[in-house]
Amino acid sequence: MKKVTMYFVILFFWCGFNIKAQEQQYEKNQPYSSYWFVEELLKWSPENDRDAKFNVSHVGLANRFLNDSINLNAGTQEIPGIIALMAPHTTNFHPSQGFSTVKQYAFPFWQYIDYFVQWGGSANEGIIVPPTAFWTDAAHKNGVKSIGTVFFPPNVYGGKEEWVYEFLVKNDDGSFPVADKLIEVANTYNFDGWFINQETYDLKGDVGELMQQFIKYYREQSTLKLVWYDAMIDDSRVIWQDELNNHNQMYFQNDDINMSDVFFINFRYNEVNLEDSKALAQQLGRSEWELFAGIDIQSKSYKTPVKWDMLYKNGHPNNTSVGLYWSNSTFDISETKTPEDVYSNEQKFWNGGPTIETRFGKSTWLGFSDYFTPRSVIIELPFKSNFNYGLGKFYNENGKTISNKEWHNLSIQDVLPTWQFQVDSTKVKATISFNDSYVGGSSLFFEGIQDAEIPLYKTKIELDKAVKVQVVSKTTDNLSLELYCKLSNGEIVTFPIKKTSAWSTGAYSVQRNKKVKISEIGIITKGKGSAFLGEISLYNKKELKPTTSSFIAETFVEDNKAELYIHFNEIQENVYHNIYYLNANNEKVWLGKTPSQDFYIPEIPTKNEKINLIIQSVSLGGETGKMVRKVLVVSKN
C-alpha cells in the first residue's frame, strides 16, 4: 500500500523525535502493547515480558446473527462484509488498557464490520503488531474478529530484505519458527489471526514459494484467520494487481488449500477488475465475499471521492466485500477531538449523506448502513446496556458521579444500538450524549419535535419464557416515552415509560409465547422536549451474584501518589471488576473497571501512607458481588 507505507515511516520519525514528550504522558510503570521485529519476536515469551499479562484479552468472541438462516460465525464469508483497518495510536507507547483522556479514538459501529485489523508497524519501531487487548475486548463483545498486522515496508521507506528472509526461515523438519511464534502470540493474547502485508522488493530466491509454504504451515498448525494483501505476487515481486488473478491467487486458494480467509484487493481497481476477481474466486470454489475491495479513506474520511457504482448495485454490494483502510480517520479529521465531534463524523461516515465538491464535480458519500445489514449479538439473556461508549469525561454509578476524571477504555464499552440513528431528524434528534449517564460516561439523548419511532436493538430472544425488560430514563418538558418490542409473529408490544425529571427505573414484562422471538427493541417519543435513556436490560430471571475475586496489589510510590498493578486471583467469564478507593473524605472514588486478570492504575493518591482499596465484581446483567476491601500500607521512595 504505497500511501500506507509512506505514512508509517513519517509517523515513526515524528514519534522518534518526540519520544521524551510521549513518555512524559505516562507514569514510569505504564504497561504498553507489544510490537516486535522478527528477531525480537523469536526471543519473546509471556514469561520474559513484564507487560504481557496486561495485553491479554479475557473476552470471548460472541456469536452474532444476521437472520435465522445465516451463521455469521461460520468459517467462510457467506455474505458481503467489511474489514476495517484502524490505526488508533502509534505503534510504540500504546498503553495496554486505555488512556486518561477522552481525546483518543473509540469505535461505535461494530455492527457493520466482520474483521477489525489493528494497523501499525514501521521500519524503525517494529513490523509485527498484535491488536491491543482493549480493542480485542470490544471487538469480541460485538462478535468481530480481531486481527494483528505483519508489515514489511518498501525498501525506500526503510524495509529490509533480511526481515523477509528471517520471517520465512524454515527448519529441517518443515516447521517455520516465526509461524509458531505468531500462533503463540495470538493464543496467548486471545485474538483471531494476522494480516500479512509484504511490500519489500528486490527479494532473492524462491521467496514467493517459501511464503506459500509458510502460510500452509500456519493454516495446518492453527485455526487462526489470515488476511492477505494484494502486493507480492507468486515470483516474490511486489506488483499490485488490483484484482485476484493468476499472479496472486495462490495466496488466496492453492489447489484444495484455503490460504487466506480475506483477500484485500489494492485500491486502483476498475469494474472489470472486480468482475474478473469474482469470477475467479467462484472458479476456485470460494465465495466472492471473501474478496475485499479496498477504499483508502486515510486523509479525507467521508470526504473521500469513491466510485460507489463499482461497489454497489441495486442497493447491495456488488462483486466483492469492502475493505476500509484507516477508518479511524473520523477522529483524525476532527479539529477538536472531542467525543461529540468525532461521533458526528462517525454517523456521517457509516450512515452516509454528505455531498462534497471534488475536482470531478459533486460527490455524495453513500456510507455503508444502507447497503450492509447490521449484525447483532443479542441472542441470549441477560443483556444489559448503559450505552457506554468506552470513554467519558466522568464516571457515574446509578446517576451519581464517582469520578470527575476523564477516561478511555474500550474493554468496558457496551454493545451500542444497532441503528445509530436511522430516524427522521425532522421529527426527533437522536444521538449519544457525553454530558450525562446513568452508569459510565454516556447515555442516549433524544430531542423530540414530533411523535417518532426510534429503533435501537436488533435481537433474537426466544419467548419460551417471559422476558423482563428494564428501562432507566429521565425526561423534560412535554416529552413522553414508550418502549416497544417487535415480535417475530408481527405483533408489537408497547409499554408507557413513567415521565420523570430524575433517573427513574421502569420494569416491564413481555409474556411467554412459544416459537416467537423478540426481534427488535426501540423507543417511541411523543410530544416535544428532551429525554435521556440510561439503561435497557433484558432477562428471564435474576442472575446469581458474582463472587468478587480476592486480589494482590503491587504499589509503586512516588511523592504523594502511587501506581498500582492489581492481580485478581480468580477470573470468571463475563465478570468485570470495578476498582475504587476511599479519598480523604471517606468517599468512594472510581479508578477503573476491567474484565482482565491484571489491571494497571496510573495514579492514586496516598493518604497517611495508606491506600484504602475496594474491589467489587459485576456481571453482564448488572448483578454485583460483595465489596472486598484492602488497606495497602505504602512507603514513599
XYZ file of C-alpha atoms in Angstrom:
637
model
C 0.000 0.000 0.000
C 2.021 2.936 -1.197
C 0.255 5.572 0.857
C 0.209 3.284 3.849
C 3.919 2.719 3.991
C 4.761 6.356 3.447
C 2.547 7.318 6.335
C 4.089 4.915 8.783
C 7.646 5.940 8.009
C 6.719 9.584 8.531
C 4.840 8.590 11.669
C 7.884 6.830 13.039
C 10.155 9.811 12.624
C 7.581 12.012 14.319
C 7.484 9.622 17.244
C 11.243 9.211 17.279
C 11.896 12.922 17.614
C 9.254 13.249 20.324
C 9.948 10.224 22.489
C 10.546 12.300 25.625
C 7.305 14.192 25.117
C 5.451 10.902 24.632
C 6.974 9.306 27.710
C 6.018 12.271 29.873
C 2.347 11.492 29.245
C 2.645 8.243 31.189
C 3.897 7.098 34.552
C 7.078 5.058 34.946
C 5.376 1.679 35.288
C 2.815 2.081 32.498
C 2.450 -1.228 30.585
C 2.432 -0.965 26.785
C 1.130 -3.037 23.913
C 3.605 -5.332 22.192
C 5.426 -4.835 18.900
C 8.466 -6.585 17.508
C 10.953 -7.078 14.740
C 11.353 -10.724 13.724
C 14.454 -11.296 15.839
C 12.716 -9.848 18.903
C 9.590 -11.940 18.337
C 11.626 -15.146 18.253
C 13.055 -14.301 21.686
C 9.707 -13.305 23.169
C 7.722 -15.307 25.673
C 4.958 -14.288 28.104
C 7.276 -15.203 30.952
C 10.035 -12.766 29.975
C 7.714 -9.877 29.068
C 6.639 -7.833 32.093
C 3.769 -6.233 30.192
C 2.388 -9.417 28.607
C -0.185 -10.081 31.331
C -1.759 -6.666 30.647
C -2.067 -7.449 26.930
C -4.324 -10.495 27.274
C -7.965 -10.184 26.241
C -10.322 -12.111 28.523
C -13.456 -11.555 26.401
C -14.566 -14.437 24.194
C -15.789 -13.979 20.615
C -19.573 -13.521 20.830
C -21.957 -15.333 18.499
C -23.687 -12.957 16.101
C -26.540 -13.276 13.657
C -27.941 -11.623 10.574
C -31.159 -13.629 10.298
C -32.361 -17.114 11.137
C -30.623 -18.786 8.197
C -27.115 -17.330 8.211
C -24.470 -18.313 10.770
C -22.025 -15.433 10.909
C -19.538 -17.464 12.937
C -19.092 -19.958 10.106
C -15.646 -20.472 8.611
C -16.480 -18.741 5.327
C -17.790 -15.299 4.438
C -21.281 -16.221 3.241
C -22.496 -12.652 2.789
C -20.879 -9.339 1.813
C -18.919 -7.867 4.695
C -16.471 -5.190 5.756
C -12.940 -5.408 7.081
C -11.772 -2.231 8.817
C -8.095 -1.383 9.188
C -7.660 1.071 12.046
C -4.557 2.783 13.416
C -5.882 4.167 16.708
C -2.428 5.059 18.055
C 1.256 4.983 17.218
C 2.948 1.582 17.234
C 5.080 2.452 20.269
C 3.873 3.878 23.582
C 0.377 2.435 23.118
C -0.964 1.861 26.658
C -2.215 -1.660 27.184
C -5.507 -0.797 28.870
C -6.653 2.658 27.858
C -5.946 6.335 28.387
C -6.664 9.122 30.869
C -8.309 11.325 28.246
C -11.386 11.291 26.040
C -9.330 12.611 23.131
C -8.458 9.141 21.880
C -10.289 7.071 19.307
C -13.179 4.761 20.201
C -15.173 2.876 17.560
C -19.000 2.707 17.836
C -20.187 0.913 14.650
C -19.088 -2.702 15.217
C -22.397 -3.990 13.812
C -21.273 -3.328 10.226
C -17.818 -4.929 10.259
C -16.658 -8.539 10.378
C -12.931 -8.032 10.934
C -11.033 -5.396 12.896
C -7.347 -5.049 11.985
C -5.083 -3.117 14.344
C -2.977 -1.394 11.730
C 0.558 -0.473 12.732
C 4.228 -1.131 12.308
C 7.126 0.853 10.898
C 10.713 0.310 9.854
C 12.077 1.974 12.993
C 9.638 0.702 15.631
C 8.672 -2.849 14.774
C 6.901 -4.672 11.982
C 4.797 -7.202 13.915
C 1.927 -5.634 15.869
C -0.742 -7.618 17.752
C -4.041 -5.876 18.498
C -4.211 -4.081 21.825
C -6.206 -6.041 24.399
C -8.932 -3.455 24.967
C -9.609 -3.295 21.224
C -9.919 -7.078 21.116
C -12.263 -6.966 24.125
C -14.611 -4.544 22.352
C -14.413 -6.404 19.036
C -15.127 -9.780 20.634
C -18.060 -8.434 22.656
C -19.621 -7.489 19.312
C -18.729 -10.761 17.558
C -15.998 -9.136 15.438
C -12.711 -10.939 14.785
C -9.590 -9.089 15.956
C -6.507 -9.248 13.730
C -2.843 -8.235 14.188
C -0.519 -6.873 11.496
C 2.712 -8.135 9.917
C 4.071 -5.251 7.835
C 7.109 -5.432 5.546
C 7.666 -1.847 4.306
C 9.007 -0.990 0.831
C 12.771 -0.588 0.828
C 12.549 3.121 0.063
C 10.676 3.588 3.341
C 13.059 1.555 5.471
C 12.087 -2.011 4.612
C 14.908 -4.566 4.663
C 15.039 -7.730 2.621
C 16.610 -9.621 5.529
C 13.425 -9.145 7.588
C 11.508 -11.148 4.997
C 14.219 -13.815 4.915
C 14.206 -14.040 8.745
C 10.425 -14.296 8.725
C 10.472 -17.221 6.290
C 13.253 -19.313 7.865
C 12.273 -22.976 7.583
C 13.581 -25.748 9.830
C 14.731 -29.112 8.513
C 11.541 -30.707 9.872
C 9.410 -28.385 7.699
C 8.323 -26.073 10.525
C 8.527 -22.287 10.460
C 9.669 -20.785 13.810
C 8.046 -17.411 13.142
C 4.699 -19.004 12.257
C 4.847 -20.879 15.556
C 5.511 -17.605 17.360
C 2.656 -15.800 15.614
C 0.342 -18.601 16.706
C 1.702 -18.456 20.269
C 1.154 -14.692 20.478
C -2.428 -14.906 19.169
C -3.307 -17.755 21.519
C -1.683 -16.025 24.496
C -3.286 -12.646 23.870
C -6.599 -14.188 22.678
C -7.049 -12.617 19.264
C -8.057 -14.192 15.984
C -5.307 -14.020 13.377
C -2.856 -11.974 11.313
C -2.848 -9.603 8.346
C 0.273 -10.088 6.177
C 1.309 -7.060 4.129
C 4.509 -7.866 2.224
C 5.750 -4.860 0.208
C 9.543 -5.252 0.419
C 11.017 -5.702 -3.064
C 14.306 -6.921 -4.641
C 13.998 -10.254 -2.866
C 16.299 -13.065 -3.965
C 15.478 -16.737 -4.329
C 12.163 -18.571 -4.109
C 10.596 -16.206 -1.580
C 7.149 -16.452 -3.153
C 7.209 -20.229 -2.867
C 8.519 -20.025 0.714
C 5.735 -17.621 1.651
C 3.176 -20.082 0.315
C 4.761 -22.869 2.355
C 4.774 -20.590 5.410
C 1.035 -19.896 5.027
C 0.260 -23.600 4.505
C 2.138 -24.435 7.696
C 0.373 -21.665 9.629
C -3.001 -22.975 8.434
C -2.131 -26.563 9.340
C -0.962 -25.639 12.830
C -3.886 -23.414 13.895
C -7.442 -22.331 13.223
C -6.381 -18.675 13.262
C -7.512 -16.368 10.472
C -5.205 -14.992 7.807
C -5.654 -11.815 5.772
C -3.507 -11.333 2.649
C -2.879 -8.010 0.934
C -2.556 -7.743 -2.839
C 1.104 -6.683 -3.185
C 3.600 -9.553 -3.590
C 2.898 -11.960 -6.462
C 3.865 -15.594 -6.994
C 7.504 -14.954 -8.018
C 8.077 -12.608 -4.999
C 7.970 -9.368 -6.974
C 5.847 -6.601 -5.479
C 3.389 -5.656 -8.206
C -0.061 -4.549 -7.063
C -2.589 -6.369 -9.243
C -5.750 -4.521 -8.143
C -7.609 -7.796 -8.567
C -7.450 -11.509 -7.897
C -5.691 -13.186 -10.832
C -3.273 -15.947 -11.749
C -0.324 -13.971 -10.303
C -1.690 -13.847 -6.762
C -4.484 -16.435 -6.484
C -2.099 -18.892 -4.769
C -2.183 -16.677 -1.676
C -5.984 -16.977 -1.622
C -6.593 -20.556 -2.710
C -3.838 -23.028 -3.586
C -5.323 -26.203 -5.032
C -7.513 -27.534 -2.214
C -5.887 -25.392 0.494
C -7.641 -22.284 1.777
C -4.653 -19.950 2.134
C -6.352 -16.759 3.336
C -9.770 -16.022 4.769
C -9.686 -12.456 3.471
C -8.012 -11.224 0.290
C -7.607 -7.432 0.444
C -7.590 -6.006 -3.105
C -5.450 -2.910 -3.717
C -7.230 0.397 -4.289
C -6.755 1.111 -8.025
C -9.265 -1.426 -9.359
C -11.875 -0.796 -12.023
C -15.189 -2.530 -12.538
C -13.691 -5.199 -14.801
C -11.043 -5.984 -12.165
C -13.745 -6.704 -9.613
C -15.906 -8.679 -12.020
C -12.927 -10.835 -13.008
C -11.961 -11.280 -9.346
C -15.439 -12.537 -8.504
C -15.408 -14.973 -11.431
C -12.000 -16.366 -10.449
C -12.975 -16.734 -6.779
C -16.020 -18.767 -7.772
C -13.909 -20.828 -10.193
C -11.593 -21.623 -7.277
C -14.569 -22.786 -5.213
C -14.561 -19.731 -2.970
C -17.089 -17.005 -2.260
C -16.617 -13.614 -3.891
C -17.462 -12.108 -0.479
C -14.074 -13.311 0.786
C -12.530 -10.723 -1.548
C -12.473 -7.213 -0.085
C -12.043 -4.233 -2.423
C -10.002 -1.587 -0.650
C -11.084 2.017 -0.085
C -8.328 4.390 1.080
C -10.003 6.944 3.335
C -6.956 7.827 5.436
C -6.732 11.538 4.704
C -10.324 12.617 3.988
C -12.615 10.124 5.710
C -16.206 10.610 4.472
C -14.999 13.438 2.210
C -13.131 10.916 0.043
C -14.408 10.589 -3.546
C -15.403 6.949 -4.088
C -16.642 5.241 -7.248
C -19.585 3.676 -5.498
C -21.035 2.223 -8.703
C -18.172 -0.298 -8.691
C -19.016 -1.422 -5.151
C -22.829 -1.216 -5.029
C -25.535 -2.226 -7.463
C -29.307 -2.253 -6.972
C -28.870 -1.206 -3.364
C -26.492 -4.027 -2.444
C -22.748 -4.747 -2.533
C -21.673 -5.962 -5.961
C -18.889 -8.431 -6.873
C -16.875 -8.158 -3.621
C -16.947 -7.178 0.020
C -15.405 -3.874 1.159
C -12.027 -3.199 2.783
C -11.644 0.093 4.676
C -8.151 1.462 5.115
C -7.837 3.860 8.058
C -11.500 4.129 9.065
C -10.363 5.890 12.248
C -9.898 8.970 10.043
C -13.223 10.108 11.535
C -11.076 11.001 14.559
C -8.170 12.374 12.551
C -10.258 14.923 10.633
C -11.847 16.248 13.820
C -10.368 19.602 14.788
C -11.466 19.362 18.423
C -11.061 15.590 19.012
C -13.996 15.804 21.405
C -16.285 12.747 21.595
C -19.229 14.787 20.311
C -17.397 15.925 17.176
C -15.868 12.533 16.440
C -19.209 10.768 16.891
C -20.843 13.231 14.493
C -18.185 12.232 11.938
C -18.864 8.545 12.620
C -22.564 8.952 11.875
C -21.791 10.685 8.567
C -19.209 8.048 7.669
C -21.360 4.986 8.333
C -24.827 6.356 7.533
C -23.844 8.422 4.503
C -25.333 11.632 3.223
C -22.727 14.395 2.902
C -22.252 15.778 -0.606
C -18.830 17.277 -1.286
C -17.176 19.185 -4.115
C -14.292 17.422 -5.860
C -12.253 18.237 -8.939
C -14.579 15.865 -10.796
C -17.698 17.685 -9.597
C -20.051 16.880 -6.765
C -19.670 13.565 -4.977
C -22.103 12.030 -2.492
C -20.771 9.808 0.278
C -23.113 6.817 0.394
C -21.750 5.220 3.550
C -22.483 1.618 4.499
C -25.564 1.294 6.701
C -27.971 1.365 3.736
C -26.034 -1.377 1.910
C -24.971 -3.790 4.659
C -27.406 -5.456 7.021
C -26.316 -4.856 10.613
C -25.137 -7.809 12.639
C -26.233 -8.377 16.238
C -25.081 -10.416 19.232
C -28.269 -10.094 21.290
C -29.258 -13.745 21.245
C -29.049 -14.880 24.857
C -30.109 -13.351 28.165
C -29.265 -11.471 30.229
C -28.474 -8.440 28.090
C -27.752 -5.021 29.535
C -26.520 -1.761 28.029
C -25.928 1.621 29.620
C -24.882 2.951 26.192
C -21.340 3.309 27.497
C -19.201 4.492 24.560
C -15.927 3.301 26.094
C -14.775 6.724 27.240
C -16.042 9.519 29.448
C -15.433 12.948 30.933
C -16.618 11.458 34.255
C -17.870 8.121 35.579
C -21.336 7.678 37.062
C -22.951 4.877 39.023
C -26.734 4.937 39.364
C -26.703 8.530 38.166
C -24.175 9.689 40.770
C -20.710 10.891 39.744
C -17.988 8.880 41.476
C -15.080 10.132 39.359
C -14.552 13.507 37.707
C -11.508 12.376 35.720
C -11.523 11.667 32.007
C -11.020 8.052 30.954
C -10.874 5.864 27.841
C -11.141 2.073 27.964
C -12.844 0.077 25.209
C -12.759 -3.048 27.383
C -15.881 -1.719 29.098
C -17.674 -0.329 26.043
C -21.279 -1.585 25.984
C -22.944 -3.108 22.950
C -24.246 0.091 21.393
C -27.545 0.433 19.483
C -27.806 -1.482 16.228
C -29.242 1.543 14.418
C -27.436 4.842 15.129
C -29.716 6.599 14.364
C -31.745 5.995 11.242
C -34.686 8.192 12.121
C -36.386 11.219 10.601
C -34.380 14.103 12.064
C -37.264 16.493 11.405
C -39.253 14.535 13.999
C -36.595 13.621 16.565
C -32.896 14.228 17.011
C -31.135 11.199 18.438
C -27.504 10.902 19.472
C -25.140 9.684 22.185
C -24.715 12.182 24.996
C -21.346 12.546 26.705
C -22.746 15.004 29.263
C -24.879 12.681 31.395
C -25.130 8.995 32.147
C -26.735 6.519 34.481
C -23.742 4.181 34.546
C -20.462 5.028 32.817
C -19.744 8.133 30.795
C -22.534 8.366 28.216
C -26.219 7.821 27.534
C -28.721 8.203 24.714
C -30.250 11.630 24.176
C -33.457 12.375 22.284
C -34.852 15.766 21.400
C -38.440 15.269 20.325
C -40.114 17.540 17.795
C -42.936 15.283 16.588
C -44.038 11.770 17.526
C -41.371 9.348 16.268
C -40.244 5.742 16.412
C -36.556 5.109 17.168
C -35.325 1.545 16.544
C -32.484 0.650 18.897
C -31.536 -3.026 19.090
C -31.862 -5.939 16.707
C -32.485 -9.049 18.804
C -33.292 -12.750 18.535
C -34.662 -13.511 22.008
C -36.819 -16.619 22.411
C -40.075 -16.130 24.267
C -40.238 -19.673 25.619
C -40.203 -17.837 28.963
C -41.485 -14.388 29.841
C -38.827 -11.710 29.318
C -38.406 -8.887 31.793
C -37.325 -5.534 30.347
C -35.918 -2.760 32.490
C -35.518 0.833 31.322
C -33.820 3.729 33.123
C -34.670 7.170 31.768
C -35.499 10.782 32.515
C -37.483 13.325 30.507
C -38.141 17.054 30.419
C -40.896 19.368 29.188
C -43.828 17.644 27.477
C -41.984 14.652 26.058
C -43.088 11.155 26.978
C -41.505 7.824 26.025
C -42.826 4.388 25.208
C -40.827 1.194 24.978
C -41.729 -1.118 22.109
C -40.834 -4.730 21.335
C -41.462 -6.096 17.843
C -42.114 -9.836 17.795
C -41.313 -12.286 15.008
C -45.037 -13.001 14.513
C -45.642 -9.340 13.565
C -47.064 -8.308 16.931
C -45.813 -5.075 18.553
C -45.902 -4.777 22.342
C -45.644 -1.289 23.840
C -45.163 -0.037 27.383
C -45.526 3.582 28.563
C -42.483 4.799 30.475
C -43.073 6.863 33.581
C -42.316 10.535 32.987
C -39.782 11.857 35.497
C -37.135 14.563 35.621
C -34.692 12.373 37.583
C -33.285 8.977 36.671
C -36.117 6.504 37.189
C -36.395 2.758 36.594
C -39.341 1.105 34.888
C -39.824 -2.678 34.717
C -41.989 -4.405 32.119
C -42.730 -7.951 31.013
C -43.156 -9.493 27.558
C -45.322 -12.547 28.073
C -44.277 -16.089 27.221
C -45.104 -17.043 23.634
C -43.580 -20.252 22.315
C -41.991 -20.265 18.847
C -41.968 -16.452 18.881
C -38.946 -14.177 19.282
C -38.374 -10.545 20.224
C -36.776 -9.240 17.034
C -36.453 -5.503 17.724
C -36.482 -3.140 20.674
C -36.919 0.604 20.427
C -38.379 3.783 21.802
C -41.358 5.884 20.722
C -41.268 9.580 21.549
C -44.475 11.563 21.935
C -44.742 15.324 22.277
C -41.930 17.847 22.448
C -38.980 18.033 24.788
C -35.866 16.038 25.585
C -35.064 12.713 27.222
C -32.082 10.680 28.332
C -32.042 6.889 28.187
C -29.549 5.461 30.655
C -30.175 1.720 30.516
C -32.006 -1.089 28.769
C -31.731 -4.589 30.196
C -33.460 -7.870 29.397
C -33.551 -11.014 31.500
C -35.642 -14.099 32.286
C -34.604 -14.288 35.896
C -32.140 -12.519 38.100
C -28.568 -13.710 37.741
C -26.647 -15.176 40.638
C -24.447 -12.574 42.217
C -20.816 -12.991 41.143
C -18.159 -13.800 43.685
C -15.748 -10.913 43.963
C -12.225 -12.201 43.480
C -9.503 -11.850 46.050
C -6.560 -9.880 44.709
C -2.936 -8.913 45.088
C -1.762 -5.313 44.670
C 1.759 -4.180 43.840
C 2.422 -0.498 44.522
C 4.920 1.946 43.064
C 5.010 5.071 45.221
C 6.485 8.456 44.466
C 5.751 11.674 46.380
C 2.072 11.587 47.385
C 0.772 9.245 44.707
C 1.135 5.627 43.687
C 0.816 3.428 40.628
C -0.806 0.034 41.136
C -0.654 -3.367 39.498
C -3.680 -5.407 40.559
C -3.839 -9.170 40.015
C -7.150 -10.966 40.531
C -6.682 -14.479 41.858
C -9.863 -15.768 40.221
C -11.129 -14.975 36.753
C -14.715 -15.685 35.678
C -16.199 -15.432 32.209
C -18.418 -12.356 31.726
C -17.495 -10.914 35.110
C -15.930 -7.464 35.385
C -14.160 -5.834 38.332
C -14.861 -2.290 39.493
C -11.972 -0.729 41.384
C -12.371 2.158 43.846
C -10.516 3.860 46.679
C -11.660 5.898 49.649
C -10.492 9.513 49.448
C -9.607 11.876 52.304
C -13.340 12.496 52.907
C -14.004 8.763 53.057
C -15.876 8.930 49.733
C -15.740 6.102 47.221
C -13.901 7.155 44.054
C -13.900 5.030 40.872
C -10.480 4.105 39.479
C -11.404 1.741 36.655
C -13.238 -1.351 35.508
C -11.848 -4.386 33.744
C -12.612 -7.946 32.599
C -8.881 -8.710 32.795
C -6.982 -10.685 35.384
C -4.311 -7.987 35.620
C -5.016 -4.266 35.644
C -2.888 -1.148 35.873
C -3.905 2.040 37.701
C -1.696 5.001 36.727
C -2.339 7.273 39.677
C -3.902 7.069 43.112
C -3.219 9.491 45.972
C -1.788 8.044 49.184
C -3.429 9.015 52.461
C -1.177 8.839 55.518
C 0.902 6.313 53.563
C -2.198 4.124 53.181
C -4.492 3.301 50.281
C -7.995 2.120 51.107
C -8.811 -0.026 48.076
C -12.216 -1.534 47.227
C -12.971 -4.174 44.594
C -16.474 -5.178 43.529
C -17.285 -7.606 40.744
C -20.239 -7.098 38.411
C -21.877 -9.483 35.937
C -23.003 -8.749 32.374
C -26.554 -8.375 33.616
C -25.523 -5.870 36.290
C -25.565 -8.053 39.401
C -22.854 -7.036 41.873
C -20.827 -9.141 44.267
C -19.736 -8.228 47.764
C -17.199 -5.456 48.166
C -13.711 -6.678 49.019
C -11.684 -4.104 50.922
C -7.970 -3.975 51.493
C -5.767 -1.366 53.142
C -2.426 -1.065 51.380
C 0.351 0.254 53.563
C 2.814 2.099 51.365
C 6.037 3.953 51.942
C 7.400 6.787 49.831
C 10.532 6.251 47.785
